[in-house]
XYZ file of C-alpha atoms in Angstrom:
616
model
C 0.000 0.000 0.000
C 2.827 2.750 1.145
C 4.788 1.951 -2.590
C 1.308 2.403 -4.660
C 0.584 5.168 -2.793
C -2.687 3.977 -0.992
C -4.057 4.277 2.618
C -2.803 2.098 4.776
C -4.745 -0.057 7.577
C -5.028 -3.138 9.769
C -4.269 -5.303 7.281
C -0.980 -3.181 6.304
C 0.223 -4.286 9.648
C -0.959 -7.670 9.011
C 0.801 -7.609 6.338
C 4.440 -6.211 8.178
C 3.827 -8.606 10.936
C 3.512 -11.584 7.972
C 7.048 -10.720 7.199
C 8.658 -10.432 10.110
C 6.836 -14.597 10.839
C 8.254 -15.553 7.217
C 12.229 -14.486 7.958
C 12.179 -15.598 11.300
C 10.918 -19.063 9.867
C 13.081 -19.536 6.713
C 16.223 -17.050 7.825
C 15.395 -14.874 4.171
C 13.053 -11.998 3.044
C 10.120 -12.616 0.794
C 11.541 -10.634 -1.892
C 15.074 -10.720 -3.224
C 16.630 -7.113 -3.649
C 20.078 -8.456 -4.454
C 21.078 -7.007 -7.067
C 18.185 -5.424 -8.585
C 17.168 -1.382 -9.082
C 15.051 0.553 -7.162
C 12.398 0.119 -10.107
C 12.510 -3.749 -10.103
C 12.339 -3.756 -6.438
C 9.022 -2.105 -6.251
C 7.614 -3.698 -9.563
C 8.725 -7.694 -7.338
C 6.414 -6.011 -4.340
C 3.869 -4.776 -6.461
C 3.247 -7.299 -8.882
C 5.529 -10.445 -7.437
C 4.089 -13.022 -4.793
C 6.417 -14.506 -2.496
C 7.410 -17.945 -3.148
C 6.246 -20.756 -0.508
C 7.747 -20.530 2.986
C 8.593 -24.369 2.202
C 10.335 -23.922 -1.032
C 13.043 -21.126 0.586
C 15.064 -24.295 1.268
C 15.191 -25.544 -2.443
C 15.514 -22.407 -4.172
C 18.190 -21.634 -2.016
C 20.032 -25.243 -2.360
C 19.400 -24.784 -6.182
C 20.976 -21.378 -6.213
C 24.610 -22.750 -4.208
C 24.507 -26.119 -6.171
C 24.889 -23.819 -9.622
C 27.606 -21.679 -7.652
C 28.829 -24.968 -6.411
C 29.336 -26.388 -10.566
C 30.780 -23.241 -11.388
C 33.467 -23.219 -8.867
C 33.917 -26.803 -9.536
C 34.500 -26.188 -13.284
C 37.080 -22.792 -12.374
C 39.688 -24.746 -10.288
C 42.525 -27.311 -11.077
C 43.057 -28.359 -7.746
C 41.518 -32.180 -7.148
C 41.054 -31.305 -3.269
C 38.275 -28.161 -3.746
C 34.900 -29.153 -2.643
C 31.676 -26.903 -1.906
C 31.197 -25.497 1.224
C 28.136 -26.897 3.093
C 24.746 -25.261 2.438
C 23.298 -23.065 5.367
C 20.216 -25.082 6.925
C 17.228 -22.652 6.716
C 16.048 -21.466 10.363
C 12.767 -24.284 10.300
C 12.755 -27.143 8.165
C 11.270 -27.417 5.264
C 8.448 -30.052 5.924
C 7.315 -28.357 8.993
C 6.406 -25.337 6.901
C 4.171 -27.088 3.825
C 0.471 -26.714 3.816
C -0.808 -24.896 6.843
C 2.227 -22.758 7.758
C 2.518 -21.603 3.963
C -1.016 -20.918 3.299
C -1.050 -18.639 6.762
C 2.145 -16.719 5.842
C 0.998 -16.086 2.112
C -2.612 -15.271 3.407
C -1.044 -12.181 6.048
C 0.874 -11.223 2.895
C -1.745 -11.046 -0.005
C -0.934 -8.535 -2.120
C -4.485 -7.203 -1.855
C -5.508 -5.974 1.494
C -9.443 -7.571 1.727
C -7.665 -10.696 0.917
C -5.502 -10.403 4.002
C -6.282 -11.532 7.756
C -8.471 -8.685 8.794
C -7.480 -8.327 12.535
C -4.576 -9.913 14.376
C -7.791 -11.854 16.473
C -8.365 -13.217 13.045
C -4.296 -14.027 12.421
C -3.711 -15.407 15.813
C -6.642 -17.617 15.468
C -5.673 -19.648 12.589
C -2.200 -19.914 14.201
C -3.754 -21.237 17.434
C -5.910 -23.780 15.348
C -2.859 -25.249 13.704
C -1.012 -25.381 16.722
C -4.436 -27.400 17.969
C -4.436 -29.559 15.359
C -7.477 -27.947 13.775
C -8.066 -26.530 10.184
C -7.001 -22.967 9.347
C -9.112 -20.337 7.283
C -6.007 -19.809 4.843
C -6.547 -22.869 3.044
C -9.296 -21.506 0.962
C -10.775 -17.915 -0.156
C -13.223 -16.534 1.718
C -16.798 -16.173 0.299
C -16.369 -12.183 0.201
C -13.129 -12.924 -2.257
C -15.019 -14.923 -4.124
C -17.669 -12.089 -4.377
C -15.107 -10.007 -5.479
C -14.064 -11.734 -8.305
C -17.715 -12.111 -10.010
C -18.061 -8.490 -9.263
C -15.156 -7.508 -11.452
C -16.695 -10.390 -14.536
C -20.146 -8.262 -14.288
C -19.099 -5.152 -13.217
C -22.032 -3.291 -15.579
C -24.516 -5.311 -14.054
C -23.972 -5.112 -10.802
C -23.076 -1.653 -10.795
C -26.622 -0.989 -12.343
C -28.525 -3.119 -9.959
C -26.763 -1.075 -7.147
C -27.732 2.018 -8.632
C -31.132 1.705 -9.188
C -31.396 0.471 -5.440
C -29.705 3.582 -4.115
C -31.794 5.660 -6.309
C -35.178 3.992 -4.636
C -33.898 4.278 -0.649
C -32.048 7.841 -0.795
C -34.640 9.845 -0.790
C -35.675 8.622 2.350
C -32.448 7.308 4.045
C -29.554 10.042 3.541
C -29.409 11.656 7.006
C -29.801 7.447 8.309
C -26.896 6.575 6.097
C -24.917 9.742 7.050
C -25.327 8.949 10.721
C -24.591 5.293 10.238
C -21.444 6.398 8.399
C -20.542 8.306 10.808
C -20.503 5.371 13.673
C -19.042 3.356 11.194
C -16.020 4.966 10.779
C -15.668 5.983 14.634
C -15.841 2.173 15.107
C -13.455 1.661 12.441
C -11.009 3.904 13.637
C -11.539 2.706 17.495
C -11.049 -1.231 15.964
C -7.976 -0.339 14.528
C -6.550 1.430 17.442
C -7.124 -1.644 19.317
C -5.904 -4.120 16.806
C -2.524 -2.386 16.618
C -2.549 -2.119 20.647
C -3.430 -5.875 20.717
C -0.646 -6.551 18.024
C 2.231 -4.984 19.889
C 1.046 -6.545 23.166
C 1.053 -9.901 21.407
C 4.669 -9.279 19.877
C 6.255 -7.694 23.080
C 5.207 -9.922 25.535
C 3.662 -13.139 23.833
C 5.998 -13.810 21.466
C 8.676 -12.188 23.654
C 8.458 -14.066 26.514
C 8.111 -17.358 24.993
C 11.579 -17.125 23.472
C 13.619 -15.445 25.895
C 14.999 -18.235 27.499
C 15.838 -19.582 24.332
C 19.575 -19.832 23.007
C 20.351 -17.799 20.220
C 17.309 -15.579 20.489
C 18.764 -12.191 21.273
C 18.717 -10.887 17.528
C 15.016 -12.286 17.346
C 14.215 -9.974 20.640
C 15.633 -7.283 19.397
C 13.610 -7.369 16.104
C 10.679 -8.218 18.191
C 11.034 -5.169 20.443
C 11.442 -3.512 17.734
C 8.565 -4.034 15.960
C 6.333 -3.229 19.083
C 7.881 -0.201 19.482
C 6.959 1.047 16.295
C 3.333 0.187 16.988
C 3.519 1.242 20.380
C 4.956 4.818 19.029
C 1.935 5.058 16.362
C -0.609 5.126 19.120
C 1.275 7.037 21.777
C 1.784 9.879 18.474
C -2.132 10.176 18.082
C -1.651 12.114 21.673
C -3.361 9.230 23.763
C -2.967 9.960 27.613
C -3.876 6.435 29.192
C -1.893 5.514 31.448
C -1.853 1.601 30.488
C -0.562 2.721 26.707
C 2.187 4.693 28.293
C 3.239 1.834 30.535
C 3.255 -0.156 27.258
C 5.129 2.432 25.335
C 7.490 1.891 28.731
C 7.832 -1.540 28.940
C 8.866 -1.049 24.980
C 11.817 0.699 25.642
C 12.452 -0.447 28.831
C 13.032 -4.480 26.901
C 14.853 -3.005 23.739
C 17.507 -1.141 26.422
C 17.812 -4.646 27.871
C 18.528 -6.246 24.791
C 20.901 -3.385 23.751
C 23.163 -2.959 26.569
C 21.385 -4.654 29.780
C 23.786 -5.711 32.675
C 24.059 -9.124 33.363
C 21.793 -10.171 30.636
C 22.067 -11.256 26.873
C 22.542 -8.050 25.243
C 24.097 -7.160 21.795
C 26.848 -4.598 23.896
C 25.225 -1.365 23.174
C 25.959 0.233 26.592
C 25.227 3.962 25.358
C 21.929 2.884 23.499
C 20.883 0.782 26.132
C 20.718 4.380 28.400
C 18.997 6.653 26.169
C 16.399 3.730 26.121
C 15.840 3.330 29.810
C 16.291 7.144 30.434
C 13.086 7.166 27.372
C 11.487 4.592 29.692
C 11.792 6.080 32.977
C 10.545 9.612 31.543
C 7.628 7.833 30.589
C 6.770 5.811 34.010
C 7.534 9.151 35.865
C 4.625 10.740 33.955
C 2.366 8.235 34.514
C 2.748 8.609 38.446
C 2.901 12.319 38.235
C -0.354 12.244 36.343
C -2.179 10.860 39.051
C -2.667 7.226 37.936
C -4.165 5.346 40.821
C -2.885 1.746 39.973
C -0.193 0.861 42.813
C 1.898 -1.400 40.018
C 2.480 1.934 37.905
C 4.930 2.514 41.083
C 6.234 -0.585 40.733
C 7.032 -0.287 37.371
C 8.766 3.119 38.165
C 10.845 1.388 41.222
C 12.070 -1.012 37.586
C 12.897 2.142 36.142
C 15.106 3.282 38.708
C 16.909 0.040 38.937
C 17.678 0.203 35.370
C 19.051 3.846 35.570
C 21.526 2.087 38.378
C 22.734 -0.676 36.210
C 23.503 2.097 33.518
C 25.516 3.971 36.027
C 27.836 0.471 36.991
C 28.626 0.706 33.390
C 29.924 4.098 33.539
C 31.835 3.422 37.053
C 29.475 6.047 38.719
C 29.375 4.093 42.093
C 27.432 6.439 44.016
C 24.515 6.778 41.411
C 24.688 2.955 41.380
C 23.900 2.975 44.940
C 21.226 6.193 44.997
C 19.111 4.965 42.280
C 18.824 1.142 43.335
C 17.664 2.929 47.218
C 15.734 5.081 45.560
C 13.992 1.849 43.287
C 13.640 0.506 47.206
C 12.244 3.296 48.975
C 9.661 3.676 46.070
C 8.718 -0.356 46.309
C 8.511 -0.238 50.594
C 6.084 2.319 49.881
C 3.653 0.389 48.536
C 4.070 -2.587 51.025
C 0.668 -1.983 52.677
C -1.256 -2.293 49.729
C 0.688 -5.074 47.920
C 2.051 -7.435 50.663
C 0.134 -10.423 49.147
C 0.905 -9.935 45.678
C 3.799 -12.303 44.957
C 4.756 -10.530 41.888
C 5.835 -7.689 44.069
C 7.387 -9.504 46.921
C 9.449 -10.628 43.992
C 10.277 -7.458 43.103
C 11.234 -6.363 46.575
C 13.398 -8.804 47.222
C 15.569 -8.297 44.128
C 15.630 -4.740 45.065
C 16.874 -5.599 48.464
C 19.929 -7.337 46.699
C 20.389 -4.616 44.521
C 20.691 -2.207 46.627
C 23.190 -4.788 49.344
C 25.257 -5.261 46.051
C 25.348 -1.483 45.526
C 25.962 -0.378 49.384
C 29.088 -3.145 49.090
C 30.580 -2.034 45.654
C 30.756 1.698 47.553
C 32.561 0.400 50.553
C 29.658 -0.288 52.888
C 30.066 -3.833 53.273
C 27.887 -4.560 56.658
C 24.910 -2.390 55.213
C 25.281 -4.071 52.049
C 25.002 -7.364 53.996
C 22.369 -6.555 55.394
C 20.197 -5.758 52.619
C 21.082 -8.656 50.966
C 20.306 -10.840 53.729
C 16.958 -9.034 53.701
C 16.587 -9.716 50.621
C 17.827 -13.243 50.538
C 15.039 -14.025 53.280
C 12.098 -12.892 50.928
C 13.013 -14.975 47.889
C 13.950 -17.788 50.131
C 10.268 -17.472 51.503
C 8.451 -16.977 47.695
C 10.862 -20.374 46.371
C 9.677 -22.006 49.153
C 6.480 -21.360 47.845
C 6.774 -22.758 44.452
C 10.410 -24.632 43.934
C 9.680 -25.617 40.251
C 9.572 -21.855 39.694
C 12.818 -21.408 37.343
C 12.999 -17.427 37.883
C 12.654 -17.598 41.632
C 15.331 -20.262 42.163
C 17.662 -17.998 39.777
C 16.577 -14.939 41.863
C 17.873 -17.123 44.961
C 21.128 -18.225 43.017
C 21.853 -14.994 42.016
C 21.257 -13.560 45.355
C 23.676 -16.108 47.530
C 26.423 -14.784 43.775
C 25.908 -11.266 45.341
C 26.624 -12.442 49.161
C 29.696 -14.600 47.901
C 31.126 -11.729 46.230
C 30.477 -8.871 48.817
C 32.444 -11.148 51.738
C 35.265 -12.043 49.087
C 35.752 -8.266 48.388
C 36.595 -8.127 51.812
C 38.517 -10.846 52.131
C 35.640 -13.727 53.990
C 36.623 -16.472 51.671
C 35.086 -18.764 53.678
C 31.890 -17.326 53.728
C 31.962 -16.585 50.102
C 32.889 -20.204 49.060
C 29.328 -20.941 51.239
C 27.337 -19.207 49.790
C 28.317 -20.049 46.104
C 28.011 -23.804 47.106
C 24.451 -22.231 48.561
C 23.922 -21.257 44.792
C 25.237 -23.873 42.795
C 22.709 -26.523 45.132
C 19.434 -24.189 43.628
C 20.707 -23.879 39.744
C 21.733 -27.472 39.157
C 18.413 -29.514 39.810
C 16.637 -26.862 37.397
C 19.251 -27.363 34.761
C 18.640 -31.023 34.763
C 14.893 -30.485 34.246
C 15.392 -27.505 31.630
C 19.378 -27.950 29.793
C 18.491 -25.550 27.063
C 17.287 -22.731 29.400
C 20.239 -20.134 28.431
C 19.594 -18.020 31.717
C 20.009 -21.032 33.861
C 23.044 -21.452 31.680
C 24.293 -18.422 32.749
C 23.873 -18.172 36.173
C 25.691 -21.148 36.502
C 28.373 -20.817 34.662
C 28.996 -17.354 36.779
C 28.886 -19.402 39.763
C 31.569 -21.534 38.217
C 33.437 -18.906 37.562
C 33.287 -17.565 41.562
C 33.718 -21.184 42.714
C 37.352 -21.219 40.935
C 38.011 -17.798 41.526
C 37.656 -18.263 45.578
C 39.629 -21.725 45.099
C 42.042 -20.327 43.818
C 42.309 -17.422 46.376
C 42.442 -20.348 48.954
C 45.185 -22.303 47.052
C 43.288 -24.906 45.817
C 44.630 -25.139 42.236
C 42.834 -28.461 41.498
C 39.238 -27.043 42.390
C 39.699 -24.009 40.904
C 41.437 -25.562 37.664
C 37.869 -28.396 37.600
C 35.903 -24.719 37.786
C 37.587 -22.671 35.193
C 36.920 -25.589 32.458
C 33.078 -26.099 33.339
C 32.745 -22.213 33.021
C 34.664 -22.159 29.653
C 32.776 -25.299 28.534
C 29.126 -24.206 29.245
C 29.929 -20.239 27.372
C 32.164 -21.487 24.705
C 28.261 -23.296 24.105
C 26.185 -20.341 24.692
C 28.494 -18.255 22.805
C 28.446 -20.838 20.081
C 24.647 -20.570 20.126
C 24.267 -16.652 20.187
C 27.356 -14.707 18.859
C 25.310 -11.572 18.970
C 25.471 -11.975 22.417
C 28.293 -9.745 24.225
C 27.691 -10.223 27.899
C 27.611 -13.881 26.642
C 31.153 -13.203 24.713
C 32.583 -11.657 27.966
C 31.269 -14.085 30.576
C 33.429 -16.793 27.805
C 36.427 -14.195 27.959
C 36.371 -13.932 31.273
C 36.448 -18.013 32.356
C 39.633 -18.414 29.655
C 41.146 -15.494 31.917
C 40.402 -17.791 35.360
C 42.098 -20.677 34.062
C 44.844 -18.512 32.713
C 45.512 -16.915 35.855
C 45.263 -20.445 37.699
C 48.289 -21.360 35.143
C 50.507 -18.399 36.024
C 49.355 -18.544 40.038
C 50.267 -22.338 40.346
C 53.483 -21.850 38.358
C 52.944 -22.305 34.656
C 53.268 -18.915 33.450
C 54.504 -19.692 29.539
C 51.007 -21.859 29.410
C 48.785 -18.922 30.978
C 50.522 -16.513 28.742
C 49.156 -18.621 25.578
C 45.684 -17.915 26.954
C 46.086 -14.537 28.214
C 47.275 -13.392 24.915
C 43.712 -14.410 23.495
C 42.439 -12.771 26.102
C 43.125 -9.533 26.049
C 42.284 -9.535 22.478
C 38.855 -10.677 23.477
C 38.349 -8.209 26.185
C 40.166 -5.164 24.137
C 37.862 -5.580 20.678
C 34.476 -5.906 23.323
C 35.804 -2.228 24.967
C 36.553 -0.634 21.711
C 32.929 -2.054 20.322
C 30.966 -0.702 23.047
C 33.313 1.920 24.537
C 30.570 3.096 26.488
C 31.059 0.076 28.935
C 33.809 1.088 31.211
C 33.327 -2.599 32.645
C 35.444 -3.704 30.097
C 38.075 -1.453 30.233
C 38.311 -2.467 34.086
C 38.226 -6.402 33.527
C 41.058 -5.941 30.030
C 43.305 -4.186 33.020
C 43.041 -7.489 35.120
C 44.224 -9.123 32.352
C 47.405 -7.203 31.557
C 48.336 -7.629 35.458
C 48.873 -11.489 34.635
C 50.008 -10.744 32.210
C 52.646 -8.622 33.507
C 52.971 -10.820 35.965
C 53.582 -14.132 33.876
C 56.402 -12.336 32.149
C 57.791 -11.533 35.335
C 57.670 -14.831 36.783
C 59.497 -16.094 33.147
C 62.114 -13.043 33.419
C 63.031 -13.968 36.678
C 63.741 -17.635 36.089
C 65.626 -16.799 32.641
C 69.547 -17.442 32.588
C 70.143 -15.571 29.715
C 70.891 -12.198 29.414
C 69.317 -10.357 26.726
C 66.169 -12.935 26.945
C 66.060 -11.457 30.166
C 66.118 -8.059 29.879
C 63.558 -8.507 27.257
C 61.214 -10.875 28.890
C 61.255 -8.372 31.998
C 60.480 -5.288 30.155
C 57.092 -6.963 28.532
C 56.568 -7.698 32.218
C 56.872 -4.033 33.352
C 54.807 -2.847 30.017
C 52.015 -4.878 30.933
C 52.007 -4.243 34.238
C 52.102 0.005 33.485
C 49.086 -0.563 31.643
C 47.178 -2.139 34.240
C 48.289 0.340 36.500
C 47.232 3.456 34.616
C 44.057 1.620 33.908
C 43.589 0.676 37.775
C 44.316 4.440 38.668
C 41.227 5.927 36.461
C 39.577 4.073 38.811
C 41.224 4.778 42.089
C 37.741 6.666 43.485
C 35.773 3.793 43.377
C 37.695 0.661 43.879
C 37.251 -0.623 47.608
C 37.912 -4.248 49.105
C 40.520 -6.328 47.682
C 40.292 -4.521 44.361
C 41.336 -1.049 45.621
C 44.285 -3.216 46.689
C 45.400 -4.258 43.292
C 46.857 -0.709 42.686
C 49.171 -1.331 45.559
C 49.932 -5.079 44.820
C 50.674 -4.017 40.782
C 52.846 -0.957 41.720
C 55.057 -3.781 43.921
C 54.992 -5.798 40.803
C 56.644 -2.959 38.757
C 59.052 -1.970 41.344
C 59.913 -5.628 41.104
C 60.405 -5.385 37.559
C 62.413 -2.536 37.997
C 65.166 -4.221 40.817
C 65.642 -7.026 38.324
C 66.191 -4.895 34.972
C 68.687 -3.082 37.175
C 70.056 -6.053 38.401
C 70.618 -7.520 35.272
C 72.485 -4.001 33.635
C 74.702 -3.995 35.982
């Protein structure tokens, strides 16, 4: 409709939303563009159905078989063979019949023969997921009315006539009025349809694959997509309250898939900030504006915990702290009125561990342990409650993480090395029960991650070695399975840095080197693509102090001379830079990690006595 030049409708969404099912299903668009003008492009759209879902697959195999004889028939060499054909993203038997006629029907190239309301769309895909017969298997009776319209257009068009000629007389200011209603009812339909339609993709469709592996470039399409919708509506000036939260929500998931912390995100720290900032603008004017609904606060309380994770990212401590308080001060507000709603005991409790985490990354560990204990007790109390609940136990897990790594930071390994055994014993039975669940995935392979990092703190090389590979294993998978995914990317970075270290700690410094080295080239191309995240920066410093401090350990055990003196002064340059690095952040390290300023600048000063040693 928008390349002829026509009004657009429900079905013109119908249509988008047809598009969007048809890549995600066969991984191409309906029409090729490659290599064709602007002209041809719009005459394929205009004129051009789509071919079958199904036959994606075999038009696509044809194509790289022909490329496949052709680069067969250009080489000498008897050892060239094709390189394997890309599977499409659903196979190509699941798609025939049903799934084709439901795609092509959203995508007629005439509207009336379109779905005409996403009731209408989800329907049919509800009946074939029952089992039953769709609609999109034949025409409907008013296409078929269509049709013999346009064979006897003169008749029918005279018939009509002379019946409008008998009745208007008599029925114009009727028909006017009916008009009238019609069109306010039109125009009301379609504000709900599209409403409807971006609920369905941003929380429907949404949800059901966000546990899924791989699915962060499907999210963010998703999110997208609502958020056009969702901006449509909120443009026509609309004031209510529960389209504004919508509009919210909108932003608030396509900041999470951009840049969110601790979550699959696509490493688009600065994005991710302008989004929440969009979505916290939006919640605050909902409140301001009176709404009565206690759960608009809530929503607000999310808003100022997301402002807080974008301040970690920037190393702004204090607003890290402020805002997560501020989230709990706004969600202990509303305890009178909410205390039975489990939804925002869940809440609360998070916040709670927030806000612990927060207090400890500013210094205040026995506050911070507090809160988290506070909070610990809640969504102890709510898994108690329902154990099968795979978001609860992972708010538990996650909780016992934040404890483990507050008393490590101040130097309680014991207690740390507790409660990380606390969180392994909630994540594993769930992982049995649900292997594929990629946020279950996660969360444990951070715990693995602690486990070897506190072994190794305690000198138990063997543990922490048995650690370090189950954390590479299970991201080198998730990475494998999303590598769109940068938290995923670091959190794989990160575990080859723990067994690195272990290598260099225990004595084999020429083997951690190897993996160091691949490292920091990791960590340094994830800074410079999201530059934004000064988390990064702060974790590629960590790794050129083992660096530094492998070459040191090598330099000090080599005999000769000039391998020496060379081996040493890699050790110092290493070392510099994670010094300078470790300085930038001087204001806002506490615990252990203030003290790695101290313990590098020994390091150099090492360096240093044995380049001077060696000169003499």
């Amino acid at each position: 409709e928008q390349l002829a030049g026509e009004a657009t409708a429900t079905s013109t969404d119908i249509y988008t939303l047809g598009v969007v099912l048809y890549e995600l299903l066969t991984g191409e668009r309906p029409h090729k563009t490659s290599g064709k003008t602007a002209k041809e492009i719009v005459d394929s759209v205009l004129s051009a159905e789509p071919p079958k879902p199904s036959t994606v697959w075999i038009e696509r195999s044809s194509r790289q078989d022909d490329e496949t004889a052709f680069k067969r028939s250009d080489t000498t060499s008897p050892n060239s063979h094709a390189t394997s054909q890309t599977r499409p993203n659903v196979e190509p038997a699941h798609l025939r019949g049903d799934i084709d006629n439901i795609i092509l029907k959203a995508m007629r190239r005439e509207p009336e023969r379109r779905y005409q309301s996403v009731q209408e769309f989800s329907g049919d895909i509800r009946r074939y997921l029952d089992g039953l017969p769709v609609t999109a298997t034949a025409d409907s009776k008013l296409y078929r009315f269509n049709k013999y319209f346009k064979r006897h257009r003169v008749g029918v068009i005279g018939t009509a006539v002379a019946v409008i000629v008998l009745i208007t007389a008599t029925a114009v200011s009727g028909w006017q009025y009916t008009v009238a209603q019609r069109e306010k009812a039109a125009a009301e339909r379609r504000f709900a349809d599209t409403r409807a339609l971006a609920g369905s993709v941003l929380y429907e469709l949404y949800d059901a694959i966000d546990a899924i592996p791989g699915s962060t470039k499907a999210k963010e399409l998703l999110a997208m997509r609502a958020l056009e919708y969702l901006d449509k509506l909120a443009a026509e000036g609309s004031t209510d309250p529960y389209l504004l939260t919508e509009l919210a929500d909108g932003y608030q998931r396509m900041g999470d898939i951009q840049g969110g912390y601790g979550r699959s995100n696509l490493g688009q720290t600065r994005e991710a900030k302008e989004s929440y900032a969009k979505a916290r603008s939006l919640r605050e004017a909902v409140v301001a504006g009176g709404a009565s609904d206690p759960k608009f606060r809530l929503k607000l309380a999310n808003a100022y915990a997301k402002t807080a994770q974008s301040d970690l990212t920037e190393s702004n401590v204090k607003g890290y702290f402020d805002n997560h308080l501020l989230a709990l001060q706004t969600l202990k507000a509303l305890e009178t009125v909410l205390s039975k709603d489990e939804d925002y005991l869940f809440e609360l409790g998070a916040s709670y561990a927030n806000t612990g985490r927060a207090a400890a990354t500013n210094g205040r560990i026995d506050e911070g342990i507090e809160y988290l204990r506070q909070g610990e007790a809640i969504l102890s109390d709510l898994h108690h409650r329902n154990s099968s609940d795979v978001n609860r136990a992972m708010a538990v897990s996650t909780i016992n993480d934040m404890l483990a790594e507050a008393h490590s930071l101040f130097g309680r390994k014991a207690e740390a090395l507790r409660h990380l055994q606390q969180s392994a014993s909630y994540i594993s039975p769930l992982l049995v029960m649900n292997p594929d669940n990629a946020e279950l995935l996660r969360n444990s392979t951070a715990t693995h991650y602690e486990l070897a990092r506190i072994a190794l703190d305690l000198g138990e090389y063997d543990e922490a070695m048995k650690n370090a590979e189950k954390a590479i294993e299970m991201s080198a998978n998730l990475v494998q399975r999303d590598t769109e995914n940068a938290d995923l990317r670091l959190m794989y970075a990160m575990s080859l840095y723990s067994k690195g270290k272990i290598l260099v700690r225990s004595g084999r410094p020429a083997e951690g080197l190897l993996i160091l080295h691949d490292v920091l080239q990791r960590a340094t191309s994830l800074h410079e693509g999201d530059p934004s995240n000064e988390i990064t920066m702060g974790k590629t410093a960590f790794v050129h102090e083992e660096i530094g401090r492998a070459y040191l350990a090598m330099g000090l055990a080599e005999t000769n001379r000039s391998a020496k003196t060379t081996t040493l002064q890699k050790a110092r340059s290493s070392l510099q830079q994670a010094y300078d690095t470790f300085k930038k952040f001087e204001n806002v390290l506490v615990g252990e990690e203030a003290d790695a300023i101290n313990l590098v600048a020994a390091e150099i000063a090492k360096c240093n006595a044995a380049l001077t040693a060696v000169n003499r």
